[in-house]
Tab-separated table of C-alpha atoms (C1' of nucleotides) in Angstrom:
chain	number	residue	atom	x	y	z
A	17	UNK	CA	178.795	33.900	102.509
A	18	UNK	CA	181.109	33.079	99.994
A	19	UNK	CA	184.320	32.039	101.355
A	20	UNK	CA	186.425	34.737	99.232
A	21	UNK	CA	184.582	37.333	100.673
A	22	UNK	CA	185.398	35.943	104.296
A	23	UNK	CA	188.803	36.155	103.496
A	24	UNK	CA	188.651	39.528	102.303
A	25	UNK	CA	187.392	40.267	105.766
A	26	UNK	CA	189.955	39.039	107.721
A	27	UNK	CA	191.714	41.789	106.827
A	28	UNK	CA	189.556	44.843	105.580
A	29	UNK	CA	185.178	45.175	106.503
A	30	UNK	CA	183.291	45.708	103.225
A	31	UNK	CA	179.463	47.043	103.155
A	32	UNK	CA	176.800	44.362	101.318
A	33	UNK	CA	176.899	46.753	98.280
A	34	UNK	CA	181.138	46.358	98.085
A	35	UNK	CA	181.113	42.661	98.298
A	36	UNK	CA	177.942	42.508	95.901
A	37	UNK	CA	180.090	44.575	92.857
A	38	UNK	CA	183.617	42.920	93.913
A	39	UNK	CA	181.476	39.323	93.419
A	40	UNK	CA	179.917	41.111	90.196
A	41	UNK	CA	183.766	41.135	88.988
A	42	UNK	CA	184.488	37.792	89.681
A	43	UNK	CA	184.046	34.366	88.105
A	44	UNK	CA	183.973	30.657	89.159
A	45	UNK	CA	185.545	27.767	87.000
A	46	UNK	CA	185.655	23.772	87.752
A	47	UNK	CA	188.771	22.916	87.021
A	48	UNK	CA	190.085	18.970	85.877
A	49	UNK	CA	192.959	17.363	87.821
A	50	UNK	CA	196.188	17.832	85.922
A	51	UNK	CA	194.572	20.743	83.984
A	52	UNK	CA	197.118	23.349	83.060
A	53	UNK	CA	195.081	27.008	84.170
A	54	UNK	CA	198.639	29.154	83.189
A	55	UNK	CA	201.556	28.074	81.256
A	56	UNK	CA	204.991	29.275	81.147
A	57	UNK	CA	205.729	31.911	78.144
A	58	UNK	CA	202.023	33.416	79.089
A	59	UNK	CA	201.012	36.623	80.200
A	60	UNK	CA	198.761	36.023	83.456
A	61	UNK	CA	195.350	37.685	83.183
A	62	UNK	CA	193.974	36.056	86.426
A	63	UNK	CA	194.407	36.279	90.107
A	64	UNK	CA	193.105	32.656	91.173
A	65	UNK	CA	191.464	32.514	94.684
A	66	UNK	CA	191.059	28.609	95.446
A	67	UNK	CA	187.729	27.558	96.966
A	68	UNK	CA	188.194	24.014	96.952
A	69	UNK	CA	191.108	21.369	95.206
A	70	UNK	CA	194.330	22.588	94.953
A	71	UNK	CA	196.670	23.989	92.942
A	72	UNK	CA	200.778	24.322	92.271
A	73	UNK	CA	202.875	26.792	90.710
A	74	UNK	CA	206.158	25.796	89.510
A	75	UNK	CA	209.013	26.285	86.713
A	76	UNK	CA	210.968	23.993	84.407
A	77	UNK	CA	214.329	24.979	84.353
A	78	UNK	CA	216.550	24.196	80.950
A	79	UNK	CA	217.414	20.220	82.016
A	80	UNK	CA	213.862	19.569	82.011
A	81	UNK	CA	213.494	19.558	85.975
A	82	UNK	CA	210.656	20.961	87.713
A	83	UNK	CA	211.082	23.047	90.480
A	84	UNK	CA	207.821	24.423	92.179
A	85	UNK	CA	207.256	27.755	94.012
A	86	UNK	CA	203.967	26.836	96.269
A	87	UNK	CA	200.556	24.907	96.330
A	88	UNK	CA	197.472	26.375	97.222
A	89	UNK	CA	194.308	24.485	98.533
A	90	UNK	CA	191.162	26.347	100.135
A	91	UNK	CA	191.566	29.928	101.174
A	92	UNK	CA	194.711	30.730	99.114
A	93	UNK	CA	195.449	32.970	96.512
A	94	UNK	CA	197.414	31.766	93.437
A	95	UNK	CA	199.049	33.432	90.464
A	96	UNK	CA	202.187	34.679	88.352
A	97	UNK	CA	202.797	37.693	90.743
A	98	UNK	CA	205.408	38.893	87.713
A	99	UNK	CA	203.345	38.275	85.296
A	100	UNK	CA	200.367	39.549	86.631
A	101	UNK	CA	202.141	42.933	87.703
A	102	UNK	CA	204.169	43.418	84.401
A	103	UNK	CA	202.063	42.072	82.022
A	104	UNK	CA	205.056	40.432	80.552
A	105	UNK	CA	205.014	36.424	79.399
A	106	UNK	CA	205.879	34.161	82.798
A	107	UNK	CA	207.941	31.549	83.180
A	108	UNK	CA	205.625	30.312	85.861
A	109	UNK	CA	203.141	27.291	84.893
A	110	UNK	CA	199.722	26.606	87.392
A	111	UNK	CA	198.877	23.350	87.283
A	112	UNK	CA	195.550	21.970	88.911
A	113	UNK	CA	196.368	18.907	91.436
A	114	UNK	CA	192.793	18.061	92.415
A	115	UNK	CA	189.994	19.043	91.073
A	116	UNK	CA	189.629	22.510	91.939
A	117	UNK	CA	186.513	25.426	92.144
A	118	UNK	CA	188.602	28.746	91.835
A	119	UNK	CA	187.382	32.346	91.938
A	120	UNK	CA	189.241	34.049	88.894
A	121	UNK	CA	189.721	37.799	89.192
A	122	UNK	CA	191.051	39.300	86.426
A	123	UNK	CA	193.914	42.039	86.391
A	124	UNK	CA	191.650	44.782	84.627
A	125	UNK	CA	189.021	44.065	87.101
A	126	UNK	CA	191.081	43.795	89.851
A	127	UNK	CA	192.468	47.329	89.408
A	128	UNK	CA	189.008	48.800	88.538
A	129	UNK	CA	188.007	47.721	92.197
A	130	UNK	CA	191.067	49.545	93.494
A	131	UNK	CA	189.492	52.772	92.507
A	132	UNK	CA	185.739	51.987	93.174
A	133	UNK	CA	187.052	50.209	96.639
A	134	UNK	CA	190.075	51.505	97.918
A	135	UNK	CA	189.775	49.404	100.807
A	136	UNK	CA	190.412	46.143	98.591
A	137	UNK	CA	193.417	48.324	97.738
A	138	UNK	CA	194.421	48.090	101.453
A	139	UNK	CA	193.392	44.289	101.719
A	140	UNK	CA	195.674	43.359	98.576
A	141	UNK	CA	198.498	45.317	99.961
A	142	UNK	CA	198.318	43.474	103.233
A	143	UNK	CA	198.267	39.966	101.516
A	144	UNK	CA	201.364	40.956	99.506
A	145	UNK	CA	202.719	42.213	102.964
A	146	UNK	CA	202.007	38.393	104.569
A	147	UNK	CA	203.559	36.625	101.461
A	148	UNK	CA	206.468	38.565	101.364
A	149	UNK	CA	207.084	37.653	104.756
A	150	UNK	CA	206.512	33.669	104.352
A	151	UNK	CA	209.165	33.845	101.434
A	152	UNK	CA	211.367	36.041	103.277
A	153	UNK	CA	211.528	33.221	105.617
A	154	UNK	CA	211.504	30.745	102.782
A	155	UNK	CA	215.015	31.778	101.900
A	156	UNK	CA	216.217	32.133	104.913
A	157	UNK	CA	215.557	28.350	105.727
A	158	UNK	CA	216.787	26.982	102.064
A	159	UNK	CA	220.392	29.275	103.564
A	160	UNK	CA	220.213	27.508	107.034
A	161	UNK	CA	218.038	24.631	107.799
A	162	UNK	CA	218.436	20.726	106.913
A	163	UNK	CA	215.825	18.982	103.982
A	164	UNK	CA	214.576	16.956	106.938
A	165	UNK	CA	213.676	20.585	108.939
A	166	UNK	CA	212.318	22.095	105.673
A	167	UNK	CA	210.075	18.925	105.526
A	168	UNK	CA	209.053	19.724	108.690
A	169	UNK	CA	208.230	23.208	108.029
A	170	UNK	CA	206.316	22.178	105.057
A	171	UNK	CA	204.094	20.147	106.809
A	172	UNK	CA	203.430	22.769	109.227
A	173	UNK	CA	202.541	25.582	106.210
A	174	UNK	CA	200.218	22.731	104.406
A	175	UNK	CA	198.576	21.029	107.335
A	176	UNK	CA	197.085	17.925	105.479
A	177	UNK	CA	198.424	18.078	102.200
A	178	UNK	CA	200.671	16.133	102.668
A	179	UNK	CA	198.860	12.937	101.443
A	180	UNK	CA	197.393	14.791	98.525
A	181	UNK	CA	200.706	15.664	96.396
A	182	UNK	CA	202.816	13.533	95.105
A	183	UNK	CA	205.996	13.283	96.589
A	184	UNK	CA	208.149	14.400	93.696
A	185	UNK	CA	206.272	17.502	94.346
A	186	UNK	CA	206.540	17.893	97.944
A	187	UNK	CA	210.722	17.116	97.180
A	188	UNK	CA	210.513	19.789	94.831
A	189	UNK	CA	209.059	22.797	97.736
A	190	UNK	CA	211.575	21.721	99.853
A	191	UNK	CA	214.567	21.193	97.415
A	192	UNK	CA	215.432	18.120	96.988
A	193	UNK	CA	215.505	15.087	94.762
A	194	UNK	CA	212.138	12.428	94.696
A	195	UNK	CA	215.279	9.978	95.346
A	196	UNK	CA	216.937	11.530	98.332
A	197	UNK	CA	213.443	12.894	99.336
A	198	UNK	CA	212.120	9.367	99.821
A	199	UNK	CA	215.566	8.184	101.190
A	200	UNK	CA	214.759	10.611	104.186
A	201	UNK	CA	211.479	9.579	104.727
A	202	UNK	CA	212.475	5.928	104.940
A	203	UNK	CA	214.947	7.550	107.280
A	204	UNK	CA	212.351	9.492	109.640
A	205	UNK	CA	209.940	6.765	109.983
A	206	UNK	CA	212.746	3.916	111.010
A	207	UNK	CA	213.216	6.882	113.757
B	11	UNK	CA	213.873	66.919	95.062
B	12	UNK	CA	214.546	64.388	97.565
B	13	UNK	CA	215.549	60.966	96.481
B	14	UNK	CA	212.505	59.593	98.872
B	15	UNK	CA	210.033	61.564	96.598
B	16	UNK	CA	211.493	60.715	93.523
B	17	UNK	CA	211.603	57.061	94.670
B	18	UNK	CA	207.540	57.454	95.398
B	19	UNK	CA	206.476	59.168	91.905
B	20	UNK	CA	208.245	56.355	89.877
B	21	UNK	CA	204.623	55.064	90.457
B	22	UNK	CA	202.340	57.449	91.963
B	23	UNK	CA	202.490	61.378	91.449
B	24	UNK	CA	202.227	63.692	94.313
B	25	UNK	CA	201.008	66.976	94.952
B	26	UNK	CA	203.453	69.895	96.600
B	27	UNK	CA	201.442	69.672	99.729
B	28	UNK	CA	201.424	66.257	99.701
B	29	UNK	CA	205.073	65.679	99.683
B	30	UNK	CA	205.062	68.508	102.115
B	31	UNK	CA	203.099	66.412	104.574
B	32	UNK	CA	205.001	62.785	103.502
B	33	UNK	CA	207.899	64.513	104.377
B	34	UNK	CA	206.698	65.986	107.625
B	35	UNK	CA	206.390	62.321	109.279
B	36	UNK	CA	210.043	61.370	108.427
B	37	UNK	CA	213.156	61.468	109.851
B	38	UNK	CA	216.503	61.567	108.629
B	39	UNK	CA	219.398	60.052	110.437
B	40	UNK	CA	222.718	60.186	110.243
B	41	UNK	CA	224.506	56.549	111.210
B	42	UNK	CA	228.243	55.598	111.299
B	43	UNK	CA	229.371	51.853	110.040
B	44	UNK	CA	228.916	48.864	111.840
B	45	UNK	CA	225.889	50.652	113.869
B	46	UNK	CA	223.256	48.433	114.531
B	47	UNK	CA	219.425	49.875	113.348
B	48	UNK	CA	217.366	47.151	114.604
B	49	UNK	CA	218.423	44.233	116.756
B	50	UNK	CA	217.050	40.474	116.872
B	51	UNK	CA	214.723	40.311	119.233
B	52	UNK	CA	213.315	43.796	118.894
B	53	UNK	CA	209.860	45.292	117.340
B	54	UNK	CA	210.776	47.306	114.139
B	55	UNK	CA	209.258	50.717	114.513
B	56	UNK	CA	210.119	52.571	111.475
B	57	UNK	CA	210.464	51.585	107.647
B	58	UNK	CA	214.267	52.857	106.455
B	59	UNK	CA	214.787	54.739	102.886
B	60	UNK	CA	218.514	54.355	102.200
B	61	UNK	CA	219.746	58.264	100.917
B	62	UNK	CA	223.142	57.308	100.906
B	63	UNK	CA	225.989	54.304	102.205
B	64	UNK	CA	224.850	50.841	102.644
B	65	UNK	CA	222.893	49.039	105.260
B	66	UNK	CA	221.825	45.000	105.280
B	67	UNK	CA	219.691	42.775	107.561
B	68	UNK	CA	220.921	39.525	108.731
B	69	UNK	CA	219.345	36.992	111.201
B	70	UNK	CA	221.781	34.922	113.568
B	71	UNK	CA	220.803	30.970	113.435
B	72	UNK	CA	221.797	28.544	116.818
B	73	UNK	CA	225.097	27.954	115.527
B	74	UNK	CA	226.266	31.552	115.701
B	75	UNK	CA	226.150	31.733	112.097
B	76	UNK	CA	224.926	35.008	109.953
B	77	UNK	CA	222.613	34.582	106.812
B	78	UNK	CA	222.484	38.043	104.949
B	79	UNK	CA	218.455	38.372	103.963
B	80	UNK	CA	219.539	41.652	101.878
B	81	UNK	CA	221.570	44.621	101.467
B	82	UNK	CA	220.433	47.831	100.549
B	83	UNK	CA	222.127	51.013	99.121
B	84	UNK	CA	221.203	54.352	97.821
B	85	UNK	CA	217.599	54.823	96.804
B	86	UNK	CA	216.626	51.255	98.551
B	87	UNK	CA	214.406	50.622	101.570
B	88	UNK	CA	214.851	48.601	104.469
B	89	UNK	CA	213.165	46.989	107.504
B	90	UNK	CA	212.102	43.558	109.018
B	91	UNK	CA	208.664	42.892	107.096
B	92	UNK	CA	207.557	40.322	109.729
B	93	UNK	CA	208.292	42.516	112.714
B	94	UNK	CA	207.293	45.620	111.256
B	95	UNK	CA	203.466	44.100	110.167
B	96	UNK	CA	202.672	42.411	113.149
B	97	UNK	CA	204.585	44.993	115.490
B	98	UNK	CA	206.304	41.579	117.018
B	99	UNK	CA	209.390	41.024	118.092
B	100	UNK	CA	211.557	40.046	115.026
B	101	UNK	CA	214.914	38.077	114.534
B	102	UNK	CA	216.467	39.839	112.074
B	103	UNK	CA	219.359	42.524	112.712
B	104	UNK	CA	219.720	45.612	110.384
B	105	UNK	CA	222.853	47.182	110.269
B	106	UNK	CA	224.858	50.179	108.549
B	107	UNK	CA	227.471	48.363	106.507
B	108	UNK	CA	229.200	51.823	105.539
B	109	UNK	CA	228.511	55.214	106.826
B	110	UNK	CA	224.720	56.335	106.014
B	111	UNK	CA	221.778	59.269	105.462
B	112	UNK	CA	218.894	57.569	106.176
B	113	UNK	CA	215.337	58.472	105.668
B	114	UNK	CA	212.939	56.835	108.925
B	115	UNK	CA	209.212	56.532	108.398
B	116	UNK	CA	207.418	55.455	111.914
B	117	UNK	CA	205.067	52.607	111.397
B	118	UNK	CA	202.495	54.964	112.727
B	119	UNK	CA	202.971	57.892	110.263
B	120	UNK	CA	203.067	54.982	107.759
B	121	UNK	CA	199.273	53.772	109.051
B	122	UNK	CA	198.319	57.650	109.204
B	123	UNK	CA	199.893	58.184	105.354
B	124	UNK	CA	197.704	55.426	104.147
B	125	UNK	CA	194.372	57.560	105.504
B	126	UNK	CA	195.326	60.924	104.251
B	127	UNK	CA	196.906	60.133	101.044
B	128	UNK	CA	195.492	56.507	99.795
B	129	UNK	CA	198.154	57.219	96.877
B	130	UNK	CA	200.305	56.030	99.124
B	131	UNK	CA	198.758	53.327	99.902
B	132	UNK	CA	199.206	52.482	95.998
B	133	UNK	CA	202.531	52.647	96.353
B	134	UNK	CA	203.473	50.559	99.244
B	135	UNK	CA	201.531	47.836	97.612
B	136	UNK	CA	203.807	47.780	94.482
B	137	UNK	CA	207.001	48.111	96.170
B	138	UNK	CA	205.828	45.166	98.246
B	139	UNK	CA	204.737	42.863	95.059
B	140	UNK	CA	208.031	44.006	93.525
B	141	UNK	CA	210.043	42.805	96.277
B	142	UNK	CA	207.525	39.721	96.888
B	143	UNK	CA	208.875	38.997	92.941
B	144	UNK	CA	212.180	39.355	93.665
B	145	UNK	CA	212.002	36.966	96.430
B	146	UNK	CA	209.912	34.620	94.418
B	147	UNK	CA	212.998	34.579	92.213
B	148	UNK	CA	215.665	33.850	94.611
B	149	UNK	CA	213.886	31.118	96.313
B	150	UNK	CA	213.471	29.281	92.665
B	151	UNK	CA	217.439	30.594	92.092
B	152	UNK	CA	218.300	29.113	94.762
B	153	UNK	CA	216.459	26.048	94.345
B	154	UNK	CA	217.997	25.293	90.800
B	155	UNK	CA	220.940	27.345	90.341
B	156	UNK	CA	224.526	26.644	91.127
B	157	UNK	CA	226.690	28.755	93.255
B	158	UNK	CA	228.216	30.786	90.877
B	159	UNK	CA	225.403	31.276	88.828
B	160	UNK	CA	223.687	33.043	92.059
B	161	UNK	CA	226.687	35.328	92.371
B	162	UNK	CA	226.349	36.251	88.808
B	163	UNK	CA	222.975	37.170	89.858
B	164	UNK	CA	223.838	39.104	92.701
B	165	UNK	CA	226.293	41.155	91.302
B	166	UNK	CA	223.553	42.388	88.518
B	167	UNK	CA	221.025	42.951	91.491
B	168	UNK	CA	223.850	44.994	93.455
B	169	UNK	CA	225.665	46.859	90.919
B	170	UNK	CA	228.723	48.836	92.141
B	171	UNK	CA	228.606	46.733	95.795
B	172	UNK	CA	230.657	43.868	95.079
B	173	UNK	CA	234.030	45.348	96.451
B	174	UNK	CA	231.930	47.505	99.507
B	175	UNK	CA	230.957	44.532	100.593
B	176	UNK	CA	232.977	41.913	103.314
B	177	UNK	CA	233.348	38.716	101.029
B	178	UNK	CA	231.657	36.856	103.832
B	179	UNK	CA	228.478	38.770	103.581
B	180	UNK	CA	228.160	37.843	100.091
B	181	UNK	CA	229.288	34.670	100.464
B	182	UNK	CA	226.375	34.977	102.937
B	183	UNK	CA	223.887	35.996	100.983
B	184	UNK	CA	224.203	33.709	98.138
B	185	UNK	CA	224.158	30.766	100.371
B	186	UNK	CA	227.662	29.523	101.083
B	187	UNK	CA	230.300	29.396	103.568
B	188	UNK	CA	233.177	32.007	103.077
B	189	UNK	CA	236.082	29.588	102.388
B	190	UNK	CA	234.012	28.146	99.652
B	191	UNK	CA	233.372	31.405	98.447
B	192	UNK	CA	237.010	32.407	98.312
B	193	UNK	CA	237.456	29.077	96.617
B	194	UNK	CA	235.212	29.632	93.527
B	195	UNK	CA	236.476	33.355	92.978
B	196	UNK	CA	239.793	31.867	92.766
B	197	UNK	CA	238.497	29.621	90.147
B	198	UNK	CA	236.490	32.124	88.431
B	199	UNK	CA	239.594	34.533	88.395
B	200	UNK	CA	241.886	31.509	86.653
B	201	UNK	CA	239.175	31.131	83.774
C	19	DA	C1'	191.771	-7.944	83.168
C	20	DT	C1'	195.907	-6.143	80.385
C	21	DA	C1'	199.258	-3.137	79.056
C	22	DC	C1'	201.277	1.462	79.620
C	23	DT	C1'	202.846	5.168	82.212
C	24	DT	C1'	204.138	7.421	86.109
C	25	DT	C1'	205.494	7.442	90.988
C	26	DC	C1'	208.125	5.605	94.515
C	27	DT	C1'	211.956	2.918	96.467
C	28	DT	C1'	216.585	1.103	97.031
C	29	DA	C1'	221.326	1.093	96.356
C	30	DA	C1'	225.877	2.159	94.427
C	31	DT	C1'	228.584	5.847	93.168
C	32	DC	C1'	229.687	10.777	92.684
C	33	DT	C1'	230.206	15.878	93.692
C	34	DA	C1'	229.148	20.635	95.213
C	35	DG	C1'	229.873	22.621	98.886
C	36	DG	C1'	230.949	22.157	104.195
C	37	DT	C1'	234.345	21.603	107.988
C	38	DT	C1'	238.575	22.002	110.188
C	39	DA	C1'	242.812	23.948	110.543
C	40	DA	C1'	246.744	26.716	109.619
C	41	DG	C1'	248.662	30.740	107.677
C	42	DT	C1'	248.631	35.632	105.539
C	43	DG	C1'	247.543	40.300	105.572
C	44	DC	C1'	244.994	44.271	107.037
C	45	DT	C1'	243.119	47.419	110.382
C	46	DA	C1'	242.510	49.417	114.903
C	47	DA	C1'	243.203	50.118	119.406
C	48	DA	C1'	246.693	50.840	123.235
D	10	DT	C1'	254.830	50.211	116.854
D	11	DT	C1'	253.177	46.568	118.764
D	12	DT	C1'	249.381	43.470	119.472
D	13	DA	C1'	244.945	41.781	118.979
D	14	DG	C1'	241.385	40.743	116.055
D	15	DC	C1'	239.031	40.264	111.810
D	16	DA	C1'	238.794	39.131	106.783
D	17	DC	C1'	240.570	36.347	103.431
D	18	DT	C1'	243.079	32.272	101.410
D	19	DT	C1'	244.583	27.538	100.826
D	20	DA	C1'	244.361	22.801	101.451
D	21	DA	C1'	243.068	18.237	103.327
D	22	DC	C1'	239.291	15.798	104.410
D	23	DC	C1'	234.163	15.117	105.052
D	24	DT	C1'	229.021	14.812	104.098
D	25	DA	C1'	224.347	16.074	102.519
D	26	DG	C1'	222.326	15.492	98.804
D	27	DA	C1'	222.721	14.454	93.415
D	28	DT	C1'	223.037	11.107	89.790
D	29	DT	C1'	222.331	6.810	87.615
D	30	DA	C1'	220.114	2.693	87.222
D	31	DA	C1'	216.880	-0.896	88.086
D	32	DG	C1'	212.893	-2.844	90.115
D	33	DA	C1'	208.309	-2.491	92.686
D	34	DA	C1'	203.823	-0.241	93.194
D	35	DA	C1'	200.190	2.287	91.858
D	36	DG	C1'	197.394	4.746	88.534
D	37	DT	C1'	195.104	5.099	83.820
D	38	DA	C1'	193.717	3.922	79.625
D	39	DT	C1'	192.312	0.214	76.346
DNA sequence: ATACTTTCTTAATCTAGGTTAAGTGCTAAA
DNA sequence: TTTAGCACTTAACCTAGATTAAGAAAGTAT
């Protein structure tokens, strides 16, 4: 069973015939390290579902710094939420870290199911539900908590990815500079 | 028309018996300042609709200080996501910042809603990826933006609250202590 | 292998914003 | 109408994290 489908059924039970015509709406692409899949300025057409690599969003701001929202690796969703809801240009680039297999859903297909599965309806409402919640909590840490306890709560959210991203990248999530970011880790391990 | 139902068709329309029967399983209380609508430590039961004053949720971290998650006014809902979606207890505190009408919807009329009018179902789904997005864009704002910038940006997101609003909430909200806060609005009045 | 580019580290110096503390002014209860 | 308690301000001093710069390590391409 394809692992999309799985996760689809944490949440919502769909008959052999549903998950047959959701698959029928969905494609697979092999994605490149460092390959750019959506770049800032564009209008997102895709909801990505990562089934193996993984994957960043981020922003540049105007001094050339990057600044990145989250990763996904395999089980998460990815995309341009703004984008993808307004139909407007981004300013969100997704960026392939290691080579990836991603389930692309597009936005035209993705509401058709709505209609002809009103439970996938449900399911997407519930995943919006559980990612509002882990930013929610995202803010309120970047108001209260230390880099070093951010770090920490990284670490916890992507269990074993830390050795996979660069560091500038990881610094980025958690808001800091590569420089002060590896000053603190220099810091944590003489601990 | 009720603001509630206006608030619902900006994105689905509803029949006259099904507004009937939204309105049926709500509520509307009545709640002087400084009452407190949900407290840390506490399941959230109901989903507020602000008719009219001002309310905000806060959590309390282990120094005793308050970080302001949001406010909401007139035509704005309210609740603890987390607490509310996994019917656990929460840490966030909701209170009525000035005198209020608000609209309650019971997590279980909510659930029921969903079943007898899969509209509505629609709708909770955009309000949540519209509020995921705005959260998306604080956490990058606050990532990359200065202090004052962010206050800029608040005072476009809350129109008309700035001076309804303790200082230190705001302060609060944007991420910085109140005598700093009190320090850059003496600055900003100079320029 | 060699050169080129990018990531990571270290260290000196700097600054946005925090902390502490004292004082002012407003509101609310007694 | 006093008194107690917040909210706000100001100012001196402090610190987490930024900036700048330079070198070391590790990829990547030729």
């Amino acid at each position: 069973m394809p692992l999309i489908i799985d996760n689809i059924q944490k949440h919502v039970q769909l008959t052999d015939e549903e998950k047959e015509l959701f698959l029928s709406k969905t494609e697979i692409h092999h994605y490149k390290a460092k390959t750019i899949l959506l770049n800032s300025g564009e209008v997102c057409k895709h909801s990505y579902f990562v089934n193996s690599g993984i994957l960043r969003s981020f922003n540049i701001n105007d001094n050339i710094v990057e600044h990145v929202l989250n990763f996904a690796c395999e089980g998460w969703w990815m995309g341009d939420m703004y984008s993808l809801i307004s139909q407007k240009p981004g300013n969100l680039f997704i960026e392939v870290i290691e080579d990836a297999e991603v389930v692309l859903l597009s936005k035209e297909n993705q509401e058709q199911l709505y209609s002809e599965i009103p439970k996938l309806e449900r399911f997407f409402r519930i995943l919006t539900e559980n990612s509002l919640v882990a930013n929610q909590e995202r803010i309120m840490d970047n108001l209260s908590l230390s880099a070093e306890v951010r770090y920490d709560k990284f670490l916890k959210r992507y269990a074993g990815l830390n050795h996979k991203i660069p560091q500038k990248q990881i610094a980025s999530y958690i808001g800091v500079t590569p420089e002060f970011f590896s000053k603190m880790k220099a810091k944590l391990l003489r601990k």
